PDB file of C-alpha atoms in Angstrom:
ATOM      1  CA  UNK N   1      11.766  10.628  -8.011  1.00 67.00           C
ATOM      2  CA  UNK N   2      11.038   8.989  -4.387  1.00 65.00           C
ATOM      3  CA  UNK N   3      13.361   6.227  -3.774  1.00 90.00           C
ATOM      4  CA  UNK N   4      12.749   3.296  -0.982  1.00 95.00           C
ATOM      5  CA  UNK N   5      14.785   0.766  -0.792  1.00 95.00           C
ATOM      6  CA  UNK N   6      14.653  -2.687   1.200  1.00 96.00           C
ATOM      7  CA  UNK N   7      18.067  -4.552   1.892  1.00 90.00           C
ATOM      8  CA  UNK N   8      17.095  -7.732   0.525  1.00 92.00           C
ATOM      9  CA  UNK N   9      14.546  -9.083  -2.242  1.00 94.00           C
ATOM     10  CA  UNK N  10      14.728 -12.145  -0.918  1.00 96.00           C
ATOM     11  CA  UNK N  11      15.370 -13.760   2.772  1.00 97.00           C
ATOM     12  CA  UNK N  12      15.050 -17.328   4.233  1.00 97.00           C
ATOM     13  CA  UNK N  13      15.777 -17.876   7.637  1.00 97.00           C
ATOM     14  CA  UNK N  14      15.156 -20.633  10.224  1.00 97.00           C
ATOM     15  CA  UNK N  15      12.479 -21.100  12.725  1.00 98.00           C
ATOM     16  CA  UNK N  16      13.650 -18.761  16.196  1.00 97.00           C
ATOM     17  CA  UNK N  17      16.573 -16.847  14.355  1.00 97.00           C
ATOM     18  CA  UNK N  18      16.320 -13.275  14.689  1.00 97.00           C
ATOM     19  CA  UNK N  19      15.713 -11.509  11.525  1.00 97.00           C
ATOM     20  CA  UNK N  20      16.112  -7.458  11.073  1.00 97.00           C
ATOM     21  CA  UNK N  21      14.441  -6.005   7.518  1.00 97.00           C
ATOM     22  CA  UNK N  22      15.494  -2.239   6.833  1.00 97.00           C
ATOM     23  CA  UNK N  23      14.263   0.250   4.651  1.00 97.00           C
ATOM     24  CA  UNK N  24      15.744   3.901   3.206  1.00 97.00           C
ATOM     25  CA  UNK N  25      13.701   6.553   1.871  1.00 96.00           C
ATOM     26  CA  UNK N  26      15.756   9.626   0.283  1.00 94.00           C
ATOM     27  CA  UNK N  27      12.700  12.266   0.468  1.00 89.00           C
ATOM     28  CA  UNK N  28      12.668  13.267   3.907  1.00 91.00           C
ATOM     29  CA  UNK N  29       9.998  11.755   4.541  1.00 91.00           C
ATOM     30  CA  UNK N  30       7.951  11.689   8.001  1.00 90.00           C
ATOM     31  CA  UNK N  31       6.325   8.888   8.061  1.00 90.00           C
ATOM     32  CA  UNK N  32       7.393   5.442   7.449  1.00 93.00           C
ATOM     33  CA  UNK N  33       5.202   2.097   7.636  1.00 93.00           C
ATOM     34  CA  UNK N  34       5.773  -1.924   7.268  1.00 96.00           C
ATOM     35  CA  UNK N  35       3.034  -3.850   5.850  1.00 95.00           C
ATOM     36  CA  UNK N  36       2.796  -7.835   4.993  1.00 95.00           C
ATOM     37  CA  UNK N  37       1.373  -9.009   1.868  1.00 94.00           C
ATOM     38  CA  UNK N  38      -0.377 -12.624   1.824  1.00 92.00           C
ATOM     39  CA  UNK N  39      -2.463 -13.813  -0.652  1.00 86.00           C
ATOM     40  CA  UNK N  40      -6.113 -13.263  -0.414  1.00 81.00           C
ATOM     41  CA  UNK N  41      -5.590 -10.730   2.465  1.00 84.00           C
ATOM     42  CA  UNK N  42      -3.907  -7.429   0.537  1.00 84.00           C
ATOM     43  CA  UNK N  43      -1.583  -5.371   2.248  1.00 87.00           C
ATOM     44  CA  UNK N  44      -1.874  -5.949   6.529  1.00 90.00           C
ATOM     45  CA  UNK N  45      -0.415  -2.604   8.541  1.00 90.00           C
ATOM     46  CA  UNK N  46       2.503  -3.988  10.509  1.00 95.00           C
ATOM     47  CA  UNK N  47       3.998  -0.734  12.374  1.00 95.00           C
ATOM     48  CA  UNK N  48       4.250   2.811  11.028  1.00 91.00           C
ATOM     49  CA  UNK N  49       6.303   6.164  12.348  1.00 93.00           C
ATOM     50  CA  UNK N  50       5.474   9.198  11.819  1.00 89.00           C
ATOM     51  CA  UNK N  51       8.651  10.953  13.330  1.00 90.00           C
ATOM     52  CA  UNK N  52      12.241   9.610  14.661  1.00 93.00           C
ATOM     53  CA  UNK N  53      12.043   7.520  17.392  1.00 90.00           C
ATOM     54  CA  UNK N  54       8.159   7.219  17.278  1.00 91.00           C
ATOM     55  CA  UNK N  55       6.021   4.224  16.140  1.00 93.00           C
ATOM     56  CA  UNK N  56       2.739   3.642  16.506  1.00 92.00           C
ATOM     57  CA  UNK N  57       1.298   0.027  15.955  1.00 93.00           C
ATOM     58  CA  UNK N  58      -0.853  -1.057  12.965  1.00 90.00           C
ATOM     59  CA  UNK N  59      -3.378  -4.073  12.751  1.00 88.00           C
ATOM     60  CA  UNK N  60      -0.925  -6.424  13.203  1.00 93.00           C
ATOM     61  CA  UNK N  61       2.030  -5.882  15.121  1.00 96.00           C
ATOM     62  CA  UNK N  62       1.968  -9.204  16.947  1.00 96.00           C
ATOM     63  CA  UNK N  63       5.369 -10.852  16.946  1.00 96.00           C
ATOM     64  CA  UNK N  64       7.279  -7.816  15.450  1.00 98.00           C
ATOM     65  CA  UNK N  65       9.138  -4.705  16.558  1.00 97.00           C
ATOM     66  CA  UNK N  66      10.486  -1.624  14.798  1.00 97.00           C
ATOM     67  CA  UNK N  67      13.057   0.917  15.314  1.00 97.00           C
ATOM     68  CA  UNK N  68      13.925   4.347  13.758  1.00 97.00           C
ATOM     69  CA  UNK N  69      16.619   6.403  15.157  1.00 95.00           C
ATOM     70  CA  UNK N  70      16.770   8.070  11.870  1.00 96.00           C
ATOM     71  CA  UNK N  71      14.744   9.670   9.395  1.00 95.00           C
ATOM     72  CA  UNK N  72      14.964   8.143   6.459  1.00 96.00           C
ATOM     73  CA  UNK N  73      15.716   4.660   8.011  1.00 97.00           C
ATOM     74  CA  UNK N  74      13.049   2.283   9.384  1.00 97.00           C
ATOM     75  CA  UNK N  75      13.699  -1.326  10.984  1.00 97.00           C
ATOM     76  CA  UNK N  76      11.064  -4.272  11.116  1.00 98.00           C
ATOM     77  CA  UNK N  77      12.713  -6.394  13.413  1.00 98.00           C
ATOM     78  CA  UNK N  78      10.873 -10.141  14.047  1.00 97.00           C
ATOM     79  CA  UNK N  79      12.450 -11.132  17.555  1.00 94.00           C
ATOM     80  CA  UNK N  80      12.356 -14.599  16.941  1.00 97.00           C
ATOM     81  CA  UNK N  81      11.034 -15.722  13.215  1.00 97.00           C
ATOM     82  CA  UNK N  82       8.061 -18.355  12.666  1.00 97.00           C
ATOM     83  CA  UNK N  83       6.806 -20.082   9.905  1.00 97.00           C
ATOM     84  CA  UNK N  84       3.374 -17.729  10.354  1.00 97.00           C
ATOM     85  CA  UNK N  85       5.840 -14.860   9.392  1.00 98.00           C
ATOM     86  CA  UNK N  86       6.831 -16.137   6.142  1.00 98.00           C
ATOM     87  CA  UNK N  87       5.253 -13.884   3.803  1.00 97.00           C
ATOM     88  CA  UNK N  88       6.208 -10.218   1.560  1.00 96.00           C
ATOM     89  CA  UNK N  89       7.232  -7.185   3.277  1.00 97.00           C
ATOM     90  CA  UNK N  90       6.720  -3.814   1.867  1.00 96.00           C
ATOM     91  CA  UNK N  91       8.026  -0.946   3.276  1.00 96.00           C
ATOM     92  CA  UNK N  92       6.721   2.572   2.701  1.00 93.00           C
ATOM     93  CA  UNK N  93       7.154   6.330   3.085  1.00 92.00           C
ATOM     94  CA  UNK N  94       4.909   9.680   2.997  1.00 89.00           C
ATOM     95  CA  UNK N  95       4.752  13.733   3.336  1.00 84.00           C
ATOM     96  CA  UNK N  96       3.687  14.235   6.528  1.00 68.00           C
ATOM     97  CA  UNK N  97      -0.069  14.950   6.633  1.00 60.00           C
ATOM     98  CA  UNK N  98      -1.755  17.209   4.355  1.00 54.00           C
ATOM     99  CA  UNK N  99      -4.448  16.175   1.837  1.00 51.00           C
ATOM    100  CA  UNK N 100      -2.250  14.330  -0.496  1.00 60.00           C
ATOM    101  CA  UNK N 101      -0.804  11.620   1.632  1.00 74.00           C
ATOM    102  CA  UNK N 102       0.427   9.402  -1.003  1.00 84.00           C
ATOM    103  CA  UNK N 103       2.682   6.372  -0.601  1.00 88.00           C
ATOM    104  CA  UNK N 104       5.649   5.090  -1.920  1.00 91.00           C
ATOM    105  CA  UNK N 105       6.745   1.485  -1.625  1.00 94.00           C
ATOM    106  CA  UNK N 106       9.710  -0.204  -1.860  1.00 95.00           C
ATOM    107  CA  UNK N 107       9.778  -3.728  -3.911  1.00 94.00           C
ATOM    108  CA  UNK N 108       9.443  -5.855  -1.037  1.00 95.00           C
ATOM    109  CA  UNK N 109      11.309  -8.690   0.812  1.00 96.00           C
ATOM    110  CA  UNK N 110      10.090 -11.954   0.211  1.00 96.00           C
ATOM    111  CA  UNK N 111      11.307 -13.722   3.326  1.00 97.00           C
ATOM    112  CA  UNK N 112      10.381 -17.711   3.951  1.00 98.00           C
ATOM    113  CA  UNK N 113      10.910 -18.923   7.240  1.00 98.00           C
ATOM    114  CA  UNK N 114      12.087 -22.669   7.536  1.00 97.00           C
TER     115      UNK N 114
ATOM    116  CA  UNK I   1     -14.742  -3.131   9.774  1.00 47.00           C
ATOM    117  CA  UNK I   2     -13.237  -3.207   6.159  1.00 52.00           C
ATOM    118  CA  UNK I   3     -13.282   0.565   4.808  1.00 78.00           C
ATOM    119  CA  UNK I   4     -14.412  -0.691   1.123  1.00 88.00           C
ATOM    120  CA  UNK I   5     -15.570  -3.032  -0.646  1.00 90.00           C
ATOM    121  CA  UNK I   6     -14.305  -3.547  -4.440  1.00 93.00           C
ATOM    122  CA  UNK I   7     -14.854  -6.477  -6.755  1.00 95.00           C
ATOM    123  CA  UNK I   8     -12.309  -9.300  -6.638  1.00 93.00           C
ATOM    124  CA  UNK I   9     -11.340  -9.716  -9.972  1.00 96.00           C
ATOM    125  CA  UNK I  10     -12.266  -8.174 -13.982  1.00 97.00           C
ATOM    126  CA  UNK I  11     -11.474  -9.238 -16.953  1.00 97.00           C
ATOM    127  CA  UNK I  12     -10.909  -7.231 -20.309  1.00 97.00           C
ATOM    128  CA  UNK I  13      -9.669  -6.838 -24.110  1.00 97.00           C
ATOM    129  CA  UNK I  14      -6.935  -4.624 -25.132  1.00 97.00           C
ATOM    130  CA  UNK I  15      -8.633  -1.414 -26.051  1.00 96.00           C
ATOM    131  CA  UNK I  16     -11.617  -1.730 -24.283  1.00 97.00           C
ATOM    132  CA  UNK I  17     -12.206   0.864 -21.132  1.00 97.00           C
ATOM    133  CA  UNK I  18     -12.488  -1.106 -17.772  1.00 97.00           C
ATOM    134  CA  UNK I  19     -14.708   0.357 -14.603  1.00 98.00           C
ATOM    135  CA  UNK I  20     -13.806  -0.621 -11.580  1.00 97.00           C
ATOM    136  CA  UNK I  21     -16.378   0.394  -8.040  1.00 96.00           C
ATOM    137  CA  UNK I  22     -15.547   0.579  -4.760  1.00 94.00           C
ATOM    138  CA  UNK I  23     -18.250   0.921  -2.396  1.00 93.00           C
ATOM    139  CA  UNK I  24     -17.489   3.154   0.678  1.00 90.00           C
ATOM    140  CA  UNK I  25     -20.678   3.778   2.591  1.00 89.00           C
ATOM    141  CA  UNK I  26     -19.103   4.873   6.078  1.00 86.00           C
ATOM    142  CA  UNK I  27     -16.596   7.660   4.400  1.00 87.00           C
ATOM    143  CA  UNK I  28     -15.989  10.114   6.520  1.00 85.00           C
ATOM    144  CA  UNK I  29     -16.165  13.670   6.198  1.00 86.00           C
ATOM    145  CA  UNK I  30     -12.468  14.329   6.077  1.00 82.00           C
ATOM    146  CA  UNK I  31     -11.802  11.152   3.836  1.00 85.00           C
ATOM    147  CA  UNK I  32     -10.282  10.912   0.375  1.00 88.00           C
ATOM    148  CA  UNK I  33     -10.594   8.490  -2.245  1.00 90.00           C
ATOM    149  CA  UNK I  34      -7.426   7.039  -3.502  1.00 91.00           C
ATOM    150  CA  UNK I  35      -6.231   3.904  -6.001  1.00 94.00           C
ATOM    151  CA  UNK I  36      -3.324   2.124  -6.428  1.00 95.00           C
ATOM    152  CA  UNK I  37      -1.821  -0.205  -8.862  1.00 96.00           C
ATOM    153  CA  UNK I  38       0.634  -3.135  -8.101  1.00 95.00           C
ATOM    154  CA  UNK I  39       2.011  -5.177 -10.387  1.00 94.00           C
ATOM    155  CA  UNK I  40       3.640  -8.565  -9.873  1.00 88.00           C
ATOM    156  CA  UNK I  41       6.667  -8.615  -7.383  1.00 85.00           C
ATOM    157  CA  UNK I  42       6.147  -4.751  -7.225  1.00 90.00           C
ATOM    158  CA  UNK I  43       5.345  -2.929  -4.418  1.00 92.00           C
ATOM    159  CA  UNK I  44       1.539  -0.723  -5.076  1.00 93.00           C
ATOM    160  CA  UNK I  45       1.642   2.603  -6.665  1.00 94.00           C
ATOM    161  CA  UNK I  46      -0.189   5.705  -6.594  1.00 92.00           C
ATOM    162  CA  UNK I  47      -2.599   6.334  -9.400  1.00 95.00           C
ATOM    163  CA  UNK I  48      -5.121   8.565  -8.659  1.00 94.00           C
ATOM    164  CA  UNK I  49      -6.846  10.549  -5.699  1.00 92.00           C
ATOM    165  CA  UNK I  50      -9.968  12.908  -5.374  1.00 92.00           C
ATOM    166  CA  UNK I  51     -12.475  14.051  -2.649  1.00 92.00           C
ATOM    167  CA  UNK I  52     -15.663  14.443  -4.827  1.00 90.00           C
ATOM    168  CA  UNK I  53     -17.295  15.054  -8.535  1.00 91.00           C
ATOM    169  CA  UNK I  54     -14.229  13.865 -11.212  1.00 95.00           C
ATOM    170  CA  UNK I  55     -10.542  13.693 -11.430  1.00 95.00           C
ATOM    171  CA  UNK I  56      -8.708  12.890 -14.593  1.00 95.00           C
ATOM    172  CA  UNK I  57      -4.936  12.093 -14.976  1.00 94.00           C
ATOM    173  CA  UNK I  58      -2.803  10.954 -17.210  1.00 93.00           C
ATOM    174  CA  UNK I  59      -3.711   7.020 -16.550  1.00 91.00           C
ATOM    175  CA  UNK I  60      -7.245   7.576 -15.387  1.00 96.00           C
ATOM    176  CA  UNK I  61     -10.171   9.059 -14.086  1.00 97.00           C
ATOM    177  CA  UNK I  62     -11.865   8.926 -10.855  1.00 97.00           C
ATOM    178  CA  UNK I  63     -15.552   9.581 -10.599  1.00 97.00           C
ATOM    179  CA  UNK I  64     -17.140  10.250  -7.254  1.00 96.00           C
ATOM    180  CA  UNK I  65     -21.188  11.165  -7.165  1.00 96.00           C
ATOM    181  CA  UNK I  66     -22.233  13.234  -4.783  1.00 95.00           C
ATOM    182  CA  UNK I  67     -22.876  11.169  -1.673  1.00 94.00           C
ATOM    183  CA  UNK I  68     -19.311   9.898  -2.060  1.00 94.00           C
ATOM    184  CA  UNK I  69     -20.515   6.431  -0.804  1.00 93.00           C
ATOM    185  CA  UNK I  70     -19.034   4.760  -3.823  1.00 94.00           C
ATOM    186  CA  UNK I  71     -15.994   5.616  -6.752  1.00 95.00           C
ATOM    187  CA  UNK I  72     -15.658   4.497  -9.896  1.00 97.00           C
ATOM    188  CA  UNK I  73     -11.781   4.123 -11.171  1.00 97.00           C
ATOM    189  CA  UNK I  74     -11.936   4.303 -14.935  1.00 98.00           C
ATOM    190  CA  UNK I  75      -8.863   3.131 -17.470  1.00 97.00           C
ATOM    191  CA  UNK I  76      -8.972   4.225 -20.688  1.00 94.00           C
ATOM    192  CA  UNK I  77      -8.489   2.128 -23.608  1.00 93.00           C
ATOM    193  CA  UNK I  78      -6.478  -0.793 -21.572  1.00 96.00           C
ATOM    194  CA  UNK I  79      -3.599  -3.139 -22.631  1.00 96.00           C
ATOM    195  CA  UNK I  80      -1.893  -5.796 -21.902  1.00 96.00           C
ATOM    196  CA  UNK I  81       0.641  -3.925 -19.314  1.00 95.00           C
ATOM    197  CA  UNK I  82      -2.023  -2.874 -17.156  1.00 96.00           C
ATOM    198  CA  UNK I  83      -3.137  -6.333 -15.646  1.00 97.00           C
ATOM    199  CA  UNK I  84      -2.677  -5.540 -12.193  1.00 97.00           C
ATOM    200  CA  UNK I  85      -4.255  -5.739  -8.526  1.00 95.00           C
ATOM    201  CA  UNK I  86      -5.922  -2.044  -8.198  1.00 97.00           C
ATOM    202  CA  UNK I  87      -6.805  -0.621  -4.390  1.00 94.00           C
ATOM    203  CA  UNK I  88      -9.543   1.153  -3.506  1.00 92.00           C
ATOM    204  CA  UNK I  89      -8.706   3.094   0.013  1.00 89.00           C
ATOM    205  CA  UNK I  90     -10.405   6.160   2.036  1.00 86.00           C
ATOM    206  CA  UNK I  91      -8.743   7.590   4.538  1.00 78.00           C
ATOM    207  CA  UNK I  92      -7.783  11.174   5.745  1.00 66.00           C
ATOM    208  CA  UNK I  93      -4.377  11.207   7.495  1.00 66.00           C
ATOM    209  CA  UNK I  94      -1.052   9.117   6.859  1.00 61.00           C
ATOM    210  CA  UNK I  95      -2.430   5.846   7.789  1.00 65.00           C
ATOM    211  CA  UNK I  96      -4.029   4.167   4.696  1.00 71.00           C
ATOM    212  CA  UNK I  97      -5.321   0.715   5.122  1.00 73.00           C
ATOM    213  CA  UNK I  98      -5.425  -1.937   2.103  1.00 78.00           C
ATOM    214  CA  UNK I  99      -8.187  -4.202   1.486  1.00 77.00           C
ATOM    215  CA  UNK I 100      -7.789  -7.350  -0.948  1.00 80.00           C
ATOM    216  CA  UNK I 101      -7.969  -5.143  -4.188  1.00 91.00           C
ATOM    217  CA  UNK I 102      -9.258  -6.206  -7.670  1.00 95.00           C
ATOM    218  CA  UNK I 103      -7.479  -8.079  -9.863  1.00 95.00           C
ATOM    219  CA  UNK I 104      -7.850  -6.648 -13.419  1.00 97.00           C
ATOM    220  CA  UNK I 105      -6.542  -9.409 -16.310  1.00 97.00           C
ATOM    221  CA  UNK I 106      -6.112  -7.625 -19.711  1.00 97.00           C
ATOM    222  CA  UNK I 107      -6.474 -10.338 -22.931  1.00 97.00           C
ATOM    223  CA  UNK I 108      -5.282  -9.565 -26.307  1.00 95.00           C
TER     224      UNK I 108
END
């Protein structure tokens, strides 16, 4: 079975800190993506890559950055953390194209920002 | 420009079959139809995908006519575990994008 993994369930941090979330995938998976869950508003598309070193941005990549020097690791970084931010974090991995591009999520981050 | 639209929330009885339809009127060509499940503090999961007439699974069926401007997600026979936000998405590469969902509540 597809494993991703997120480094923390839960996260509160303070208003300006820096805060990195990092996900693992153990499928060799190509692409990778960060979405943001809020009530009301399903799952938002943060950032995805679809190779090492490559991101593309989603529908909201305001305020966040990502980084993935490896394959089956991919960084949402927020450069300085505001309340706006606190929400879920999924992270996510796929085959690369292909007519079955299904996704498998991690369990999330809950992270509140004081 | 939301992809779908889907209903916000269903309710059901243990047992019963539940329909769920997600309107898609500007699906592309090269689009398929896929639905996920999340449950509570989960992230969403893969249930089912097709690109026209029916699919059938081990969880459910998906039932596409032939226009393709709409699906219909069918459970069989529900129960209680299955009360769960459900996804209705259409795209055709790796980029999927998630509208609100429908919540589904299962009663005994």
């Amino acid at each position: 079975d597809v494993k991703v993994t997120q480094s923390s369930r839960y996260l509160v941090k303070r208003t300006g800190e820096k805060v990195f979330l990092e996900c693992v995938q153990d499928m060799d998976h190509e692409n990778m993506f960060w979405y943001r869950q809020d009530p009301g508003l399903g799952l938002r598309l943060i950032y995805f890559s679809y190779d090492v070193k490559m991101k593309e941005k989603g529908d909201i990549p305001e305020g966040y950055s990502v980084s993935r020097e490896k394959k089956e690791r991919f960084s949402l970084i927020l450069e300085s953390a505001s309340t706006n931010q606190t929400s879920m974090y999924l992270c996510a991995s796929s085959l690369s194209s292909g007519s079955s591009n299904e996704q498998f999520f991690g369990p999330g981050t809950r992270l509140t920002v004081l | 420009l939301a992809k779908t639209t889907q209903p916000i929330s269903m309710d059901s009885y243990e047992g019963q079959e539940v329909n769920i339809t997600c309107s898609h009127n500007n699906i592309a060509t090269n689009d398929y139809i896929t639905w996920y499940q999340q449950f509570p503090s989960q992230g969403p999961r893969f249930i089912i995908q097709g690109y026209k007439t029916k699919v059938t699974n081990e969880v459910a069926s998906l039932f596409i006519p032939a226009d393709r401007k709409s699906s219909t997600l069918s459970l069989p026979r529900v129960s209680l575990s299955d009360t769960a936000v459900y996804y209705c998405l259409v795209d055709n590469d790796y980029k999927l994008s998630f509208g609100a969902g429908t919540t589904v509540t299962v009663r005994a």
